[in-house]
Structure formats: structure tokens, C-alpha cells
CSV table of C-alpha atoms in Angstrom, one decimal:
chain,number,residue,atom,x,y,z
A,1,MET,CA,-12.8,15.3,-26.8
A,2,PRO,CA,-9.6,16.0,-26.4
A,3,VAL,CA,-7.9,14.5,-29.8
A,4,ASP,CA,-5.4,11.6,-28.7
A,5,HIS,CA,-4.0,9.9,-31.8
A,6,PHE,CA,-0.2,11.7,-31.5
A,7,PRO,CA,1.1,13.1,-34.8
A,8,SER,CA,4.8,12.1,-33.1
A,9,THR,CA,5.8,10.3,-29.9
A,10,HIS,CA,8.5,13.3,-29.1
A,11,ALA,CA,5.3,15.7,-29.1
A,12,THR,CA,4.1,17.0,-25.9
A,13,TRP,CA,0.2,17.1,-25.8
A,14,ILE,CA,0.3,20.7,-26.5
A,15,ASP,CA,2.2,20.2,-29.3
A,16,ALA,CA,0.4,17.0,-30.8
A,17,GLN,CA,-2.7,19.0,-30.7
A,18,LEU,CA,-1.7,22.0,-32.0
A,19,THR,CA,0.1,19.9,-35.4
A,20,ILE,CA,-3.3,18.0,-35.1
A,21,ALA,CA,-5.2,21.3,-35.5
A,22,GLU,CA,-2.9,22.2,-37.9
A,23,ARG,CA,-3.1,19.1,-40.1
A,24,GLY,CA,-7.2,19.5,-39.7
A,25,ARG,CA,-6.9,23.3,-41.6
A,26,THR,CA,-4.6,22.1,-44.3
A,27,ALA,CA,-7.1,19.5,-45.0
A,28,GLY,CA,-10.1,21.0,-44.8
A,29,ASP,CA,-11.2,18.5,-42.3
A,30,ALA,CA,-13.2,20.9,-39.9
A,31,ALA,CA,-13.9,18.5,-37.1
A,32,LEU,CA,-10.8,17.3,-36.5
A,33,GLU,CA,-9.8,21.1,-36.0
A,34,SER,CA,-12.7,21.7,-34.2
A,35,ASN,CA,-12.0,19.1,-31.6
A,36,ALA,CA,-8.3,20.1,-31.3
A,37,ARG,CA,-9.0,23.6,-30.6
A,38,GLU,CA,-11.6,23.0,-28.2
A,39,ALA,CA,-9.4,20.6,-26.6
A,40,LEU,CA,-7.1,23.5,-26.4
A,41,ARG,CA,-9.4,25.9,-24.9
A,42,ARG,CA,-9.8,23.3,-22.1
A,43,HIS,CA,-6.2,22.7,-21.0
A,44,LEU,CA,-5.6,26.8,-20.9
A,45,MET,CA,-8.7,27.6,-19.0
A,46,ASP,CA,-8.0,24.3,-16.4
A,47,ARG,CA,-4.8,25.3,-16.0
A,48,TYR,CA,-4.3,29.2,-16.3
A,49,HIS,CA,-7.8,30.6,-14.9
A,50,ASP,CA,-7.2,30.7,-11.0
A,51,ALA,CA,-3.9,31.7,-12.2
A,52,LEU,CA,-4.9,34.5,-14.6
A,53,ARG,CA,-7.4,35.5,-11.8
A,54,ALA,CA,-4.9,36.0,-9.3
A,55,TYR,CA,-2.6,37.9,-11.6
A,56,VAL,CA,-5.1,40.4,-12.4
A,57,ARG,CA,-6.6,41.4,-8.2
A,58,GLY,CA,-2.5,41.8,-7.4
A,59,SER,CA,-2.1,44.0,-10.5
A,60,SER,CA,-3.5,47.5,-11.4
A,61,LEU,CA,-6.0,45.4,-13.8
A,62,ARG,CA,-7.9,45.2,-11.4
A,63,ARG,CA,-9.1,48.5,-11.7
A,64,VAL,CA,-10.4,48.3,-15.1
A,65,ARG,CA,-12.6,45.3,-14.8
A,66,GLU,CA,-13.2,42.2,-12.2
A,67,PRO,CA,-11.1,39.7,-12.6
A,68,ASP,CA,-13.8,37.1,-14.0
A,69,GLU,CA,-14.5,39.2,-16.6
A,70,LEU,CA,-11.2,40.5,-17.5
A,71,VAL,CA,-9.9,36.8,-17.7
A,72,GLY,CA,-12.8,35.7,-19.8
A,73,GLY,CA,-11.7,38.4,-22.0
A,74,PHE,CA,-8.4,37.4,-22.3
A,75,PHE,CA,-9.6,33.8,-22.7
A,76,ALA,CA,-12.4,34.6,-26.0
A,77,GLU,CA,-10.2,37.8,-27.3
A,78,ARG,CA,-6.5,36.2,-26.9
A,79,ALA,CA,-6.0,32.6,-25.5
A,80,CYS,CA,-8.5,30.6,-27.8
A,81,ARG,CA,-7.4,32.3,-31.3
A,82,PRO,CA,-5.5,29.7,-32.9
A,83,ALA,CA,-2.2,32.1,-33.4
A,84,PHE,CA,-1.7,32.9,-30.1
A,85,LEU,CA,-0.5,29.2,-29.0
A,86,GLU,CA,0.9,28.8,-32.8
A,87,SER,CA,3.2,32.3,-31.5
A,88,TRP,CA,4.3,30.6,-28.3
A,89,ARG,CA,5.7,27.4,-29.9
A,90,ALA,CA,7.5,29.5,-31.7
A,91,SER,CA,8.8,31.7,-29.3
A,92,GLY,CA,10.5,28.9,-27.1
A,93,LEU,CA,9.1,31.0,-24.0
A,94,PRO,CA,7.8,28.7,-21.1
A,95,LEU,CA,3.7,28.9,-21.4
A,96,ARG,CA,3.3,30.0,-17.9
A,97,ARG,CA,5.0,33.3,-18.8
A,98,TRP,CA,3.5,33.7,-22.3
A,99,MET,CA,-0.3,33.3,-20.3
A,100,MET,CA,1.3,35.9,-17.5
A,101,THR,CA,2.3,38.4,-20.2
A,102,GLY,CA,-0.5,37.8,-22.8
A,103,ILE,CA,-3.3,38.7,-19.6
A,104,ASN,CA,-0.9,42.3,-18.6
A,105,LEU,CA,-1.0,43.0,-22.2
A,106,HIS,CA,-4.9,42.5,-23.3
A,107,GLY,CA,-5.4,44.7,-19.8
A,108,LYS,CA,-3.2,47.4,-21.1
A,109,SER,CA,-5.2,47.5,-24.6
A,110,LEU,CA,-8.3,48.3,-22.6
A,111,ILE,CA,-6.7,51.2,-20.4
A,112,ARG,CA,-5.8,52.6,-23.8
A,113,GLU,CA,-9.2,51.6,-25.0
A,114,GLU,CA,-10.9,53.7,-22.2
A,115,THR,CA,-8.6,56.3,-22.3
A,116,ARG,CA,-9.0,57.5,-25.7
A,117,SER,CA,-13.0,56.8,-26.3
A,118,ARG,CA,-13.0,59.2,-22.3
A,119,GLU,CA,-10.3,61.3,-23.6
A,120,VAL,CA,-8.2,60.6,-20.4
A,121,PRO,CA,-4.5,62.3,-20.1
A,122,VAL,CA,-2.2,59.6,-20.0
A,123,GLY,CA,-0.7,60.8,-16.7
A,124,ALA,CA,-4.1,59.8,-15.1
A,125,VAL,CA,-4.4,55.9,-16.0
A,126,PRO,CA,-3.0,53.9,-13.3
A,127,GLU,CA,0.5,51.9,-14.1
A,128,ASP,CA,1.6,49.1,-12.5
A,129,SER,CA,4.0,49.8,-9.5
A,130,LEU,CA,6.8,47.9,-8.9
A,131,LEU,CA,5.4,46.2,-6.2
A,132,ASP,CA,2.1,45.7,-8.0
A,133,HIS,CA,3.7,43.2,-10.2
A,134,GLN,CA,6.3,41.6,-7.9
A,135,THR,CA,2.9,41.0,-5.8
A,136,ALA,CA,0.5,39.8,-9.0
A,137,GLU,CA,3.4,37.5,-10.2
A,138,ARG,CA,4.0,35.2,-6.9
A,139,ALA,CA,0.1,35.0,-7.1
A,140,PHE,CA,0.0,33.7,-10.3
A,141,GLU,CA,3.0,31.1,-9.9
A,142,ARG,CA,1.2,29.9,-6.3
A,143,ALA,CA,-1.5,29.4,-8.2
A,144,TRP,CA,0.2,27.8,-11.1
A,145,ALA,CA,1.7,26.0,-8.9
A,146,LEU,CA,-1.2,24.4,-7.5
A,147,SER,CA,-2.5,23.9,-10.9
A,148,VAL,CA,0.6,21.9,-11.7
A,149,LEU,CA,0.3,20.1,-8.9
A,150,ASN,CA,-3.2,19.1,-9.1
A,151,ALA,CA,-2.9,17.6,-12.5
A,152,ALA,CA,0.3,15.6,-11.6
A,153,LEU,CA,-2.1,14.5,-7.9
A,154,ALA,CA,-4.6,12.9,-10.5
A,155,GLN,CA,-2.5,11.8,-12.7
A,156,VAL,CA,-0.9,9.8,-10.4
A,157,HIS,CA,-3.9,9.0,-8.3
A,158,GLY,CA,-5.5,7.4,-11.7
A,159,GLU,CA,-2.3,5.4,-12.5
A,160,LEU,CA,-2.5,3.4,-9.0
A,161,ALA,CA,-6.5,3.5,-8.6
A,162,ALA,CA,-5.7,0.8,-12.0
A,163,GLN,CA,-3.4,-1.0,-9.8
A,164,ASP,CA,-5.6,-1.1,-6.9
A,165,ARG,CA,-3.1,0.9,-4.6
A,166,LEU,CA,-5.1,3.6,-3.3
A,167,ASP,CA,-3.9,2.7,0.2
A,168,ASP,CA,-0.5,4.0,-0.8
A,169,TYR,CA,-1.9,7.1,-2.3
A,170,ALA,CA,-3.8,7.5,1.1
A,171,ILE,CA,-0.7,7.2,3.2
A,172,PHE,CA,1.5,9.8,0.6
A,173,ARG,CA,-1.6,12.1,1.3
A,174,ARG,CA,-1.6,12.4,4.9
A,175,ARG,CA,2.0,12.3,5.0
A,176,VAL,CA,3.3,14.7,2.5
A,177,ILE,CA,0.1,16.6,1.9
A,178,GLY,CA,-1.2,16.5,5.8
A,179,GLY,CA,1.8,16.4,7.4
A,180,GLU,CA,0.6,13.5,10.1
A,181,SER,CA,3.3,11.1,11.6
A,182,TYR,CA,3.6,7.6,10.6
A,183,GLU,CA,2.9,6.8,14.0
A,184,THR,CA,-0.6,8.0,13.4
A,185,ILE,CA,-1.3,6.5,10.3
A,186,MET,CA,0.3,2.7,10.8
A,187,PRO,CA,-3.3,1.7,12.8
A,188,ASP,CA,-5.5,3.0,10.3
A,189,VAL,CA,-3.4,1.2,7.6
A,190,GLY,CA,-1.6,-1.7,9.0
A,191,ARG,CA,1.5,-1.2,8.3
A,192,THR,CA,4.5,-0.3,9.9
A,193,ALA,CA,6.6,2.7,9.9
A,194,GLN,CA,9.3,1.2,6.7
A,195,GLN,CA,5.8,0.2,5.0
A,196,CYS,CA,4.1,3.1,4.7
A,197,ALA,CA,7.7,5.3,4.1
A,198,ASN,CA,8.4,2.8,1.7
A,199,ALA,CA,4.3,3.6,0.4
A,200,THR,CA,5.0,7.3,0.3
A,201,ARG,CA,8.4,7.1,-1.1
A,202,LEU,CA,7.0,4.7,-4.4
A,203,VAL,CA,3.8,8.5,-4.7
A,204,THR,CA,6.9,10.4,-4.6
A,205,GLU,CA,8.7,9.0,-7.2
A,206,ARG,CA,6.1,8.9,-8.9
A,207,LEU,CA,4.4,12.5,-8.7
A,208,ARG,CA,7.9,13.5,-9.4
A,209,ASP,CA,7.5,12.0,-12.9
A,210,ALA,CA,3.9,13.3,-13.5
A,211,VAL,CA,5.3,16.6,-12.6
A,212,ARG,CA,7.6,16.4,-15.1
A,213,SER,CA,5.2,15.6,-17.5
A,214,VAL,CA,2.9,18.3,-16.7
A,215,LEU,CA,5.6,20.8,-17.2
A,216,ARG,CA,7.2,19.4,-20.2
A,217,ASP,CA,4.1,20.8,-21.9
A,218,GLU,CA,4.1,24.1,-20.2
A,219,GLY,CA,7.6,24.1,-23.0
A,220,LEU,CA,9.8,23.5,-20.2
A,221,ALA,CA,12.9,21.0,-21.1
A,222,GLY,CA,16.4,19.7,-19.5
A,223,ALA,CA,17.1,21.5,-16.3
A,224,ASP,CA,14.2,24.3,-16.8
A,225,ILE,CA,12.2,21.6,-15.4
A,226,GLU,CA,14.1,20.3,-12.6
A,227,THR,CA,14.3,24.2,-11.2
A,228,ALA,CA,10.7,24.6,-11.5
A,229,LEU,CA,10.0,21.4,-10.3
A,230,GLY,CA,11.6,22.0,-7.1
A,231,GLU,CA,9.4,25.6,-7.8
A,232,VAL,CA,6.5,23.6,-7.4
A,233,TYR,CA,7.5,21.5,-4.1
A,234,ASP,CA,8.6,23.8,-2.3
A,235,ALA,CA,5.2,26.2,-2.6
A,236,PHE,CA,3.5,23.4,-0.8
A,237,GLY,CA,6.1,22.1,1.1
A,238,ILE,CA,6.6,18.4,-0.8
A,239,GLY,CA,9.4,16.5,-0.4
A,240,LYS,CA,10.1,17.5,2.9
A,241,ARG,CA,8.7,14.5,5.0
A,242,THR,CA,9.0,11.3,2.6
A,243,GLU,CA,11.5,9.6,5.3
A,244,PRO,CA,10.5,7.4,8.3
A,245,GLY,CA,10.7,9.9,11.5
A,246,ALA,CA,10.8,13.3,9.3
């Protein structure tokens, strides 16, 4: 289970888990370290498995291994090792960039191994073209954006469920995600267009805060969070249908 006692109120969730794991290792508390590492492993796989598969499918790495096999190997041999996230934290890079670079390096290391084992001339090994790289990166970014959005939506849904306000969430989903007009939503929920707009605005604001929270765990801060939030929203048209009549 995730370890949820934070060592600092200013730490992101990933920072907290890394610090807890390090403290467990230093104190010789194997269970504490293991629980934190397992929570981190599940987090990385939940957030990045689909994005990494999309990257592999769009790059020349697809010729080396099947996407699931290559991504599984990357998690087992690199991403789930303690040094991987510790090195990321020291780098200051956004986590998604670290993961994208990591899968690329993992795939290229497999290419080198196969080249040596088969004594294949270096020039015969396929290399990423610029088009490959751009296609793979776009596929990764969209899949990553979807994982961020889904994580934020789940957070907002949980908050509204606890407050018995799931009607607000349903209106938001139908308007912003489904693209329905308020005129079609109003009869089903027994609210006016303005009331539906107010509900949509409320959930949109909460969603923005939730996305920002998710992005902070990606190693982003300040203006970088706002830029990434815009990228996530733009990828799925969020924010374009929040006002009455829009």
C-alpha cells in the first residue's frame, strides 16, 4: 500500500515516497522502504505504461521488440530501480522527459546488444529518423496528457462524491467532455442553463487545481505548470465549452 505520511508539507507525493524509502534504507527498515518503492512502481506504471507503448509504436524501437515487451523490460531493468527516480530528482527535469529519454536509451541498448551478438554492421541497424522521433514524441505526449487528465478527473470525482455533488460532475462531463449543449442537459438535471454553467465552472476550476497537483508530481513548477496545463487541455479541447451558449 502507498505510504501516506509525508516527511514535509512542501514535498510532492513522489518526493515524499523517495524520502521515505531512503529513510527506510538508512534505518534498516526493509518494510518501510519496500512499501514506498512499491507505491512508486505502481505510480510510474499507471501514469506511463500507455505513453511509453505509444512512444515505442511510433519509433524505430518497434523493430526491436513488441511494445509491451520493451516497456515491461524498461520498468523491470531501469525505471523500477531505486537509482532511476533518485537520478531524476537530482536532474530537475520533468518526469515525462526523463521517462521518454529512459525508454529511448533502453531500446538503443538492446539494439547495441543485438548488434554485438549477431555481429551486424553498425550501418545495418535502423536508426530513428526525424519523422520517427516527432511521431513517437507526439504519441507519447498525447497518451501522457490523457493519463494526467484521467488522474485529475478521478481526484475531482472523488471530492465531489464525498460532497454529494455528482450532478455537478455529470453536467461538466456532458458539457465539456461530451460537447453537449446546456439545452439538452437542462431537462435531465432539472436546472437552468445558468445553473448548469455554474456547475461546469465549479468543476472546471477544481479540475484545473487537480491537474496542477498532478503536474507538480511531474517535477514542474511555476510557469511550466501553466504551460503543461494548457497542453493537457488543448489536447482534448477542455476549456472551450465552459460558458453558457459557448
